[in-house]
Amino acid sequence: MMSAAPRQELPMSRKATWFRDRLKKKVKQGFQGCPIATVTYYGPDGKTASKVAVGLVLAEGGDVAVLERWYRHGSDIRLAPAVNEASVHFIQRHGVKSVLSSDRIFWLPP
């Protein structure tokens, strides 16, 4: 029995790339004040993210006040144009000044 070939991602459109790059740019800017968005990726292993959670902290030292999650099965959610766009709009809608994220994917055991 032959195994299926790995699923290949389609090239991202310019619009999709813009949202992904916008999110990365906000992370690179560092702390700019509150409110803060935390972007955390989770997956079945350390290579593929299947879930992203974006939490909003309204005041320094505060708890997460608003949390939004997106899921994707079968391919990496970081490459999903609709998820990147939704994440950016969610962050903009809440007037976030700082975005914190890790390059690491948190592993979720089965």
GROMACS .gro file of C-alpha atoms in nm:
model
  110
    1MET     CA    1   0.000   0.000   0.000
    2MET     CA    2   0.143   0.337  -0.101
    3SER     CA    3   0.113   0.639   0.124
    4ALA     CA    4  -0.049   0.954  -0.006
    5ALA     CA    5   0.177   1.232  -0.120
    6PRO     CA    6   0.195   1.526   0.121
    7ARG     CA    7  -0.061   1.794   0.050
    8GLN     CA    8   0.099   2.094  -0.117
    9GLU     CA    9  -0.013   2.447  -0.044
   10LEU     CA   10  -0.133   2.662  -0.329
   11PRO     CA   11   0.055   2.986  -0.386
   12MET     CA   12  -0.093   3.269  -0.181
   13SER     CA   13  -0.246   3.568  -0.357
   14ARG     CA   14  -0.105   3.916  -0.301
   15LYS     CA   15  -0.401   3.999  -0.078
   16ALA     CA   16  -0.345   3.686   0.132
   17THR     CA   17   0.027   3.756   0.158
   18TRP     CA   18  -0.047   4.115   0.265
   19PHE     CA   19  -0.249   4.000   0.568
   20ARG     CA   20   0.016   3.745   0.671
   21ASP     CA   21   0.291   4.005   0.636
   22ARG     CA   22   0.084   4.268   0.821
   23LEU     CA   23   0.057   4.036   1.120
   24LYS     CA   24   0.433   3.966   1.115
   25LYS     CA   25   0.507   4.340   1.091
   26LYS     CA   26   0.294   4.417   1.399
   27VAL     CA   27   0.484   4.148   1.593
   28LYS     CA   28   0.822   4.292   1.488
   29GLN     CA   29   0.723   4.640   1.610
   30GLY     CA   30   0.735   4.514   1.968
   31PHE     CA   31   0.552   4.666   2.262
   32GLN     CA   32   0.367   4.983   2.162
   33GLY     CA   33   0.127   4.998   2.458
   34CYS     CA   34  -0.208   4.846   2.545
   35PRO     CA   35  -0.430   4.683   2.432
   36ILE     CA   36  -0.211   4.384   2.346
   37ALA     CA   37  -0.295   4.088   2.122
   38THR     CA   38  -0.127   3.754   2.183
   39VAL     CA   39  -0.112   3.521   1.881
   40THR     CA   40  -0.043   3.157   1.966
   41TYR     CA   41  -0.022   2.866   1.722
   42TYR     CA   42  -0.095   2.506   1.821
   43GLY     CA   43  -0.053   2.185   1.628
   44PRO     CA   44  -0.022   1.808   1.635
   45ASP     CA   45   0.357   1.845   1.613
   46GLY     CA   46   0.616   2.121   1.614
   47LYS     CA   47   0.602   2.169   1.236
   48THR     CA   48   0.237   2.215   1.143
   49ALA     CA   49  -0.006   2.456   1.308
   50SER     CA   50  -0.371   2.350   1.301
   51LYS     CA   51  -0.510   2.608   1.545
   52VAL     CA   52  -0.447   2.974   1.620
   53ALA     CA   53  -0.572   3.160   1.926
   54VAL     CA   54  -0.568   3.540   1.945
   55GLY     CA   55  -0.622   3.682   2.292
   56LEU     CA   56  -0.666   4.047   2.385
   57VAL     CA   57  -0.524   4.195   2.703
   58LEU     CA   58  -0.672   4.539   2.760
   59ALA     CA   59  -0.445   4.667   3.039
   60GLU     CA   60  -0.088   4.591   3.141
   61GLY     CA   61  -0.084   4.304   3.388
   62GLY     CA   62  -0.445   4.215   3.304
   63ASP     CA   63  -0.596   3.886   3.198
   64VAL     CA   64  -0.714   3.794   2.851
   65ALA     CA   65  -1.046   3.977   2.806
   66VAL     CA   66  -1.139   3.855   2.458
   67LEU     CA   67  -1.031   3.531   2.289
   68GLU     CA   68  -1.087   3.418   1.931
   69ARG     CA   69  -0.981   3.081   1.785
   70TRP     CA   70  -0.954   2.944   1.433
   71TYR     CA   71  -0.901   2.580   1.330
   72ARG     CA   72  -0.783   2.413   1.011
   73HIS     CA   73  -0.737   2.042   0.949
   74GLY     CA   74  -0.505   1.894   0.688
   75SER     CA   75  -0.271   2.186   0.629
   76ASP     CA   76  -0.089   2.464   0.811
   77ILE     CA   77  -0.323   2.737   0.938
   78ARG     CA   78  -0.046   2.997   0.910
   79LEU     CA   79  -0.081   2.970   0.532
   80ALA     CA   80  -0.461   3.004   0.531
   81PRO     CA   81  -0.550   3.339   0.369
   82ALA     CA   82  -0.897   3.359   0.527
   83VAL     CA   83  -0.757   3.296   0.876
   84ASN     CA   84  -0.481   3.555   0.837
   85GLU     CA   85  -0.734   3.810   0.714
   86ALA     CA   86  -0.977   3.733   0.998
   87SER     CA   87  -0.696   3.760   1.255
   88VAL     CA   88  -0.584   4.100   1.125
   89HIS     CA   89  -0.943   4.232   1.117
   90PHE     CA   90  -1.005   4.102   1.470
   91ILE     CA   91  -0.692   4.284   1.594
   92GLN     CA   92  -0.779   4.606   1.410
   93ARG     CA   93  -1.141   4.601   1.529
   94HIS     CA   94  -1.022   4.606   1.891
   95GLY     CA   95  -0.770   4.888   1.845
   96VAL     CA   96  -0.470   4.675   1.939
   97LYS     CA   97  -0.141   4.864   1.971
   98SER     CA   98   0.095   4.568   2.035
   99VAL     CA   99   0.101   4.213   1.901
  100LEU     CA  100   0.302   3.943   2.075
  101SER     CA  101   0.368   3.604   1.917
  102SER     CA  102   0.618   3.322   1.929
  103ASP     CA  103   0.779   3.151   1.631
  104ARG     CA  104   0.715   2.826   1.816
  105ILE     CA  105   0.417   2.598   1.758
  106PHE     CA  106   0.281   2.459   2.082
  107TRP     CA  107   0.235   2.084   2.051
  108LEU     CA  108  -0.100   1.936   2.146
  109PRO     CA  109  -0.072   1.563   2.222
  110PRO     CA  110  -0.357   1.347   2.083
   0.00000   0.00000   0.00000
